Structure formats: structure tokens, C-alpha cells
Coordinates of C-alpha atoms and ligand atoms in Angstrom, one line a residue:
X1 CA 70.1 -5.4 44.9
X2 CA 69.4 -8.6 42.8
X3 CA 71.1 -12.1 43.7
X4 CA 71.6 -14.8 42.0
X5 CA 70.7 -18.1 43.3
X6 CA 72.3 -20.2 41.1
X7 CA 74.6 -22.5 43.1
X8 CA 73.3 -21.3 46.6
X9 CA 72.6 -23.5 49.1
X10 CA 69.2 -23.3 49.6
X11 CA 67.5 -25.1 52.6
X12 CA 63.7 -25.1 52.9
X13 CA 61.6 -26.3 55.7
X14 CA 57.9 -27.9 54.7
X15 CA 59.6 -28.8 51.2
X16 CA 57.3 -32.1 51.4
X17 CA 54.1 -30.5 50.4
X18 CA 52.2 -27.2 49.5
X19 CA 53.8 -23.8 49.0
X20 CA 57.4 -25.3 49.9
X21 CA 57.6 -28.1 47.6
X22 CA 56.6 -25.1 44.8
X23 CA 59.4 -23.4 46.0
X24 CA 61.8 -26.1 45.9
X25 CA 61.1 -26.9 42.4
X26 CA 61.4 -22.9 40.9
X27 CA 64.5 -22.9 43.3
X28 CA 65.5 -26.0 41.3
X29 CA 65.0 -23.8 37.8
X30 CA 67.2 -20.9 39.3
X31 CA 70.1 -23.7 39.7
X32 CA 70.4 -23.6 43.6
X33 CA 71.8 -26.1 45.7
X34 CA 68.7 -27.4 47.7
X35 CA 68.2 -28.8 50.9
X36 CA 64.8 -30.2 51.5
X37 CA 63.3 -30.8 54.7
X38 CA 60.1 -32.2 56.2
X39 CA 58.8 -35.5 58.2
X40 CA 58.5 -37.4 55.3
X41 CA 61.1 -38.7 53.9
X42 CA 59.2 -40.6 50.8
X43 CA 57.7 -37.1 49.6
X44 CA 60.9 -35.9 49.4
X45 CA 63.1 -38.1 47.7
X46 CA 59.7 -37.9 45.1
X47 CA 60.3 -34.2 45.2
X48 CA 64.4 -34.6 44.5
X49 CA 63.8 -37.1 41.7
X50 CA 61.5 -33.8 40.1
X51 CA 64.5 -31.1 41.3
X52 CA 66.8 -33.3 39.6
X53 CA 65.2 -32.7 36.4
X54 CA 66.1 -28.7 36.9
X55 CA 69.3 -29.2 39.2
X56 CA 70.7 -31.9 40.1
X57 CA 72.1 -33.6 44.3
X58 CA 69.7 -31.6 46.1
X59 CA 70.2 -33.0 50.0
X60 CA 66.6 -34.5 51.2
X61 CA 67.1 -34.2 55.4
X62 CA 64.2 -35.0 56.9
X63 CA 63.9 -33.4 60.2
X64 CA 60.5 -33.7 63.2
X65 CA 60.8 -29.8 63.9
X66 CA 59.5 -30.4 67.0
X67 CA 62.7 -32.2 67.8
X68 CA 64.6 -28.6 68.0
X69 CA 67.7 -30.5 70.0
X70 CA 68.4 -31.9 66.7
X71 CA 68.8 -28.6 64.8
X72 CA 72.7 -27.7 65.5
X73 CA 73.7 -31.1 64.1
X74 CA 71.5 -31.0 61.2
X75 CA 73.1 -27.3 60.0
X76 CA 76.2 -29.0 60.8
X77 CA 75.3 -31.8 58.1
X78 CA 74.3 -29.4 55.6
X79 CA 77.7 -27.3 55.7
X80 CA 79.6 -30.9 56.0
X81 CA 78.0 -31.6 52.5
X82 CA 78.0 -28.0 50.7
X83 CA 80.7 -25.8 52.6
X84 CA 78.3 -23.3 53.8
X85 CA 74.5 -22.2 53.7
X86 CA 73.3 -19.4 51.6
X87 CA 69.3 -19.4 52.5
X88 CA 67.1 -20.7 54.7
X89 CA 63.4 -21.2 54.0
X90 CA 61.6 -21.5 56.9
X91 CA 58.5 -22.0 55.6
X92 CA 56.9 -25.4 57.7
X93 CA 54.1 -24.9 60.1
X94 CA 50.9 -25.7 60.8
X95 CA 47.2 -24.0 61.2
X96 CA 44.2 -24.6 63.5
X97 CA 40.4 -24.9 63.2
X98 CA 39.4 -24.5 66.9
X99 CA 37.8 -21.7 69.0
X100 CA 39.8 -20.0 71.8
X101 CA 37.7 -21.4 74.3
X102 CA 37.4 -24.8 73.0
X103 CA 41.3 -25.0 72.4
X104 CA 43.0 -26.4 75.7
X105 CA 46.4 -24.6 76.1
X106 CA 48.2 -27.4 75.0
X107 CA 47.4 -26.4 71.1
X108 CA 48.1 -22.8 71.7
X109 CA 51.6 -24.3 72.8
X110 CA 52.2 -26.8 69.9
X111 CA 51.4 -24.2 67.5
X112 CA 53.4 -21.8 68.6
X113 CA 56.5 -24.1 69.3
X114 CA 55.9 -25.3 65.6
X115 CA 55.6 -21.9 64.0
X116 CA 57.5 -19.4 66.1
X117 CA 60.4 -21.3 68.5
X118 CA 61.1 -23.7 65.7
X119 CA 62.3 -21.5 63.2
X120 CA 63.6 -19.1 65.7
X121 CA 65.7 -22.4 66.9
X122 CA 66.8 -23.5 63.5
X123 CA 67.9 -19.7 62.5
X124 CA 70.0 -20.0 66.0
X125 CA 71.5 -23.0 64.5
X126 CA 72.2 -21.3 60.9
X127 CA 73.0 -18.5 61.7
X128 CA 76.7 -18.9 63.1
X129 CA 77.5 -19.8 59.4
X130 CA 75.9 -17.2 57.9
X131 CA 77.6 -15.0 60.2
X132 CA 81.2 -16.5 59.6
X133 CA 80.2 -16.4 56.1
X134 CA 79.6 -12.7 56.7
X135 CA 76.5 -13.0 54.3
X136 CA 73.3 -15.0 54.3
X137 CA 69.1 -14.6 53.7
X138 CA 66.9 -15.8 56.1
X139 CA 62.9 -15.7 55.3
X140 CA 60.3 -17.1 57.1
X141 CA 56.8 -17.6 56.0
X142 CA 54.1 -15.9 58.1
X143 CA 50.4 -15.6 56.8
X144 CA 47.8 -12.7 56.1
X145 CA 46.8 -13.4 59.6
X146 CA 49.9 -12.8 61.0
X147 CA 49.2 -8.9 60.3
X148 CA 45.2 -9.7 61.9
X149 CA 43.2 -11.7 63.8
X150 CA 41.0 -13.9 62.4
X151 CA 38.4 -16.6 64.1
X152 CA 39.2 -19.8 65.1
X153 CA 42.9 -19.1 64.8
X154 CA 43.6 -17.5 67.7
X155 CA 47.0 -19.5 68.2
X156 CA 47.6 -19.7 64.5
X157 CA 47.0 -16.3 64.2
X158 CA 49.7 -15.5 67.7
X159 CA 52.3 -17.9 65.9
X160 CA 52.2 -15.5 62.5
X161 CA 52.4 -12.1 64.7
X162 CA 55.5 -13.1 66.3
X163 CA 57.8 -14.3 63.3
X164 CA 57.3 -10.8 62.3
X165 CA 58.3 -9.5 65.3
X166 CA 61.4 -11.8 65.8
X167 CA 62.5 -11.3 61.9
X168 CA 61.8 -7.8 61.3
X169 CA 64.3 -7.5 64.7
X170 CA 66.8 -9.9 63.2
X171 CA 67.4 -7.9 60.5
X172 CA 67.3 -5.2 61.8
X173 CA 70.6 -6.4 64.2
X174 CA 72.4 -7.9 61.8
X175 CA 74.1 -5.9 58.2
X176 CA 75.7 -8.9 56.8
X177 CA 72.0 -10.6 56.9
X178 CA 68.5 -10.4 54.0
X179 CA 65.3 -10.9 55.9
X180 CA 62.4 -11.6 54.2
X181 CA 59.2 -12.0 55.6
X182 CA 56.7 -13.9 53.2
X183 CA 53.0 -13.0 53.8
X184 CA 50.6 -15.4 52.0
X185 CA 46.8 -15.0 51.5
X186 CA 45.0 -18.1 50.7
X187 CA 47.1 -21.0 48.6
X188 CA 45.7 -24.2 47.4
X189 CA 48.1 -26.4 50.2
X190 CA 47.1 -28.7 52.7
X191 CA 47.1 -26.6 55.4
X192 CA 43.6 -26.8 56.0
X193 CA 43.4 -30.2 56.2
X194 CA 46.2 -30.7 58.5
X195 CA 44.9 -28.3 60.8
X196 CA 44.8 -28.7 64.5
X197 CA 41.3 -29.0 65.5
X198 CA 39.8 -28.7 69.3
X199 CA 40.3 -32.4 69.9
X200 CA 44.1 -31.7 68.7
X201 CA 43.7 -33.9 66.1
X202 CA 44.1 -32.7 62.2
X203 CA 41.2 -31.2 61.2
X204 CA 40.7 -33.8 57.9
X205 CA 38.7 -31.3 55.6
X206 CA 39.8 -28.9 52.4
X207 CA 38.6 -25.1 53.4
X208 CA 36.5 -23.8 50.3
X209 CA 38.9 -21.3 50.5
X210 CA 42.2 -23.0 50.3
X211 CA 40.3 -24.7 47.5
X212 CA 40.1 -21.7 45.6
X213 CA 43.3 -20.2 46.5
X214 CA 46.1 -19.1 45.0
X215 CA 48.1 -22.3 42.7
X216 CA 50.9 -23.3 45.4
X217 CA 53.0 -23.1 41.7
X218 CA 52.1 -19.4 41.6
X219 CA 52.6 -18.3 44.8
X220 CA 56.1 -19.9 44.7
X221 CA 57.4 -18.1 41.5
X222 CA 56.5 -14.4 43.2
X223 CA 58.3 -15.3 46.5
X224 CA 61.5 -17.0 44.3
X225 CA 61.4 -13.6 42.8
X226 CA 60.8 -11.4 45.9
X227 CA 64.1 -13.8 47.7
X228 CA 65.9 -12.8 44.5
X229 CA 65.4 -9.5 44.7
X230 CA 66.1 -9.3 48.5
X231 CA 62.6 -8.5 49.3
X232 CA 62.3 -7.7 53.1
X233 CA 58.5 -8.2 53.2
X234 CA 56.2 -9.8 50.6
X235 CA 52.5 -10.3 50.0
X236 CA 51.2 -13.2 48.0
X237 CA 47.5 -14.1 47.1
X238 CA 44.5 -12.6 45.7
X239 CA 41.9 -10.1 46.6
X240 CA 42.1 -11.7 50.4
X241 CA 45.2 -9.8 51.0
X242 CA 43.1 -6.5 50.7
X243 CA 42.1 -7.5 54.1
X244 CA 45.5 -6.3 55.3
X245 CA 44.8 -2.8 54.2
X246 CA 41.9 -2.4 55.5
X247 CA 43.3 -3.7 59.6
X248 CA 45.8 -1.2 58.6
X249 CA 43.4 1.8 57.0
X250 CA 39.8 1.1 58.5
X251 CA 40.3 -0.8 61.9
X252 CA 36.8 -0.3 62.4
X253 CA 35.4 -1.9 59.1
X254 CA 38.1 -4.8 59.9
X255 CA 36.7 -5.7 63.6
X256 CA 32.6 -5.6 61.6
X257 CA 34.5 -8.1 58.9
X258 CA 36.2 -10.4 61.4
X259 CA 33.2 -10.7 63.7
X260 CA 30.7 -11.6 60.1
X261 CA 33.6 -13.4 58.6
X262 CA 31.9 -17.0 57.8
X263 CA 35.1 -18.6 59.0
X264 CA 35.8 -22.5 59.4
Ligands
NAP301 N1 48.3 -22.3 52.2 C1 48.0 -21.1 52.7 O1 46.9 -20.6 52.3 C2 48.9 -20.4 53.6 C3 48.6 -19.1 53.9 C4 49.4 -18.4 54.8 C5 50.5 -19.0 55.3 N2 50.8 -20.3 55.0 C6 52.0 -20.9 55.6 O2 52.7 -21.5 54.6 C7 53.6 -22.5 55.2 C8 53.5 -23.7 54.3 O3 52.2 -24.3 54.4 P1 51.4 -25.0 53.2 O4 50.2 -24.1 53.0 O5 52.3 -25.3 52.1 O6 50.8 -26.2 54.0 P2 51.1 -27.8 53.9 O7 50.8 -28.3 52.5 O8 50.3 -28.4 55.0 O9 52.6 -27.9 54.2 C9 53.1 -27.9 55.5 C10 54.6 -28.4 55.5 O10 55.1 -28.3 56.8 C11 55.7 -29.6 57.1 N3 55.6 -29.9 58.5 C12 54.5 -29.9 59.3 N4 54.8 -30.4 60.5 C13 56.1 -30.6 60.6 C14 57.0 -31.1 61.5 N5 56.6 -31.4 62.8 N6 58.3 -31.2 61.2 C15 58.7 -31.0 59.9 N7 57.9 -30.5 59.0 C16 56.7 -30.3 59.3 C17 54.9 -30.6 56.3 O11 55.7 -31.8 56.0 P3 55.5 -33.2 56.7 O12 54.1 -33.4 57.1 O13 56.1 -34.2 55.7 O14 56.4 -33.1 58.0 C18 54.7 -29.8 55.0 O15 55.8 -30.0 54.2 C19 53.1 -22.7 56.6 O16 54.0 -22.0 57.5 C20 51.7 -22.0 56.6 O17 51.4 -21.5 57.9 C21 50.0 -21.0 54.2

């Protein structure tokens, strides 16, 4: 069944850069009511200002999504201003570039509490609303690698698995709730770059690629459509994704590929 989005009160995590400021703006075109979150405020007042051009009073919250104490009062800002909340994005997170036994636990943990007990925290906080409200769409952005392992993403990687697992079980609980689970391949972003590395610092350097990737512009029209079309599950990217099959089809060809992969 196809919805609408005009007027819907969109909120979207990671809005400030990459595949969730793409999705903000082609939100923007449909006519929703966006809410755009991220640590920087500056990149997303700029991102508003371009909205604006589409749809005009798009709410810029800036949230730390560490800082998951501050979620209940933030969904509680976003229904003060727009009566309700129709969709939430969850789309920030962040990757590594470290070896499991380089990585002290410490990553694996802020990872995790990044990519899987943030959103998982900030549906909690939604989802009385959408409850009330008896209708709402969650989706949550996991990764090719959330469906394999790959090298030097062991945590990354962990993250990805379990936001499938805690979505596909959300939606499978709840009738009055859309689920969709957004599966990218490789998107020109800046995840590479901002990339936890073994000293749990940000990596600093582009992935050839992320270089080569999908345009974040791209990638952002196909899920708009896939949320529009209630989607429960959706793969975006190029011949990367194939990869998926073959975990699926031909384990054994996967675990030759991920052990020659020349990963970074
Ligand atoms: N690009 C790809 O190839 C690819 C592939 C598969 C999956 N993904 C997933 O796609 C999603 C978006 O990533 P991207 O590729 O667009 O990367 P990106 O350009 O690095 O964007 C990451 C976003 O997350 C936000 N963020 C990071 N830490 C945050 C924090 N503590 N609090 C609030 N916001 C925070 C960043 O904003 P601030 O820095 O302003 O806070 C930024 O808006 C991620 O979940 C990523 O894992 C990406």
C-alpha cells in the first residue's frame, strides 16, 4: 500500500551529511514536514535553508545520540511543534577501520551504543506516539554488512546484524506500525572517513570504494521510494550488493571472498 508523505512529519537522524542529508532534501520534494537531526547544528540550518527551497519550517534539533537520556524530551519537542510524528529515520551511525584484535573493547562498545541502543532508545521514545497515533513508519538504516561479515568491521559489522534483528521483531509485534529496514552497499558519504580506527580516533581517509560508490543523491531517491511504498526491507547500491546473494546462496565462495577481500 502506497503513502503519501506529503505533510508527514518526518524525523531523520544523520540529516547533517551523506545518505541522510539526500534524504532530507527528496523528503523536502515529497512535501513532508522534516525534522532534521545531527551534532552539527551549522550543517543543518545549511541543509533547512536548501529544504526550504522544496518545503518550507523544517525543525533542525540537533541531538549528541550518545546522549540517549535526552531522547524522551526531544520526541516530546517534536510533537509540541507538529502534533504528532509520522516517520522516523534512523539513519546516523558510524563505521570502523580497525582489526578485531587491535580494537580494545571500548570501540566495539561505542559502536554498538551508536548504531544499535541509540536507535533502539530513540524508537522507545517515538514510539508511544506512534502508538497513540495508532499508525507510524519506523526504518533504520543497516548496511550490506549487516547481512555478512566483512574485515576490519567486526563491530561495525555486529552493530548492522542487530538492527535487523530488533526491527524485523518490531514489526513483527506491532500491526499499527511500517518497518523498513534500509540496506545500503557502498555510497559516496563520509563514513569512511569518520570511521573509528584502532587508536579510536576517526580514521581521516576516503575508502576508494566509498569514492566510487553509489551518489548519496541516488541512493536517497530509491529509499524515499521504498518508505513510500512501505517497503519492509530494501537494498541500495551497485554490483557490491551481489555479495549478499552469494552469503546467502554460496557460503562457501563468500568465506574464500571475505578472507581475499582487499579490505581497508
Ligand atoms: N555510505 C555507505 O556506503 C553506507 C553503507 C552502508 C550503511 N551506511 C549507513 O548509512 C548511515 C549514514 O551514513 P553516511 O554514509 O551518510 O555517513 P556520514 O556522511 O558519515 O553521515 C553520518 C551521519 O551521522 C551523524 N552522527 C554521527 N555521530 C553522531 C552522534 N554522536 N550524534 C548525532 N549524529 C551523529 C553525522 O552527523 P554529525 O557528525 O553532525 O553529528 C552524520 O549526519 C549510517 O548508519 C551508515 O552506517 C552507509
Amino acid at each position: 500500500m502506497k503513502q503519501n508523505l506529503n505533510n508527514k512529519v518526518v524525523w531523520i537522524t544523520g540529516a547533517s551529511s551523506g545518505i541522510g542529508e539526500a534524504i532530507a532534501i527528496e523528503m523536502a520534494k515529497e512535501g513532508a514536514k522534516l525534522v532534521l537531526t545531527a551534532r552539527s547544528e551549522a550543517k543543518l540550518q545549511a541543509l533547512k535553508a536548501q529544504c526550504d527551497e522544496y518545503t518550507k519550517g523544517a525543525m533542525v534539533l540537533p541531538m549528541d545520540l550518545y546522549k540517549i537520556e535526552t531522547f524522551s524530551g526531544a520526541a516530546k519537542q517534536v510533537v509540541d511543534k507538529f502534533g504528532r510524528i509520522d516517520m522516523l529515520i534512523n539513519n546516523a551511525g558510524i563505521s570502523q577501520r580497525a582489526l578485531t584484535r587491535e580494537a580494545d573493547l571500548d570501540i566495539d562498545r561505542k559502536v554498538m551504543e551508536l548504531n544499535f541502543f541509540s536507535p533502539v532508545a530513540l524508537t522507545k521514545a517515538v514510539l508511544p506516539y506512534m502508538i497513540k497515533q495508532k499508525s507510524g513508519h519506523i526504518a533504520i538504516t543497516s548496511s550490506i554488512v549487516g547481512k555478512f561479515g566483512f574485515p576490519l568491521r567486526s563491530a561495525y559489522s555486529s552493530s548492522k546484524h542487530a538492527v535487523i534483528g530488533f526491527f524485523d521483531s518490531l514489526r513483527a509485534e506491532e500491526d499499527d506500525l511500517d518497518v523498513t529496514i534500509i540496506i545500503p552497499g557502498r555510497v559516496q558519504s563520509n563514513i569512511s572517513v569518520n570511521a573509528i580506527g584502532k587508536d579510536g580516533k576517526a580514521d581521516g581517509n576516503m575508502d576508494p570504494g566509498q569514492a566510487n560508490g553509489m551518489p548519496a543523491d541516488v541512493c536517497a531517491k530509491t529509499v524515499v521510494k521504498a518508505l513510500k511504498n512501505k517497503r519492509k526491507e530494501i537494498l541500495v547500491g551497485n554490483k557490491e550488493l551481489l555479495m549478499v546473494h552469494i552469503r546467502r546462496f554460496l557460503p562457501r565462495l563468500y568465506y574464500k571472498m571475505a578472507k581475499t577481500v582487499a579490505a581497508r
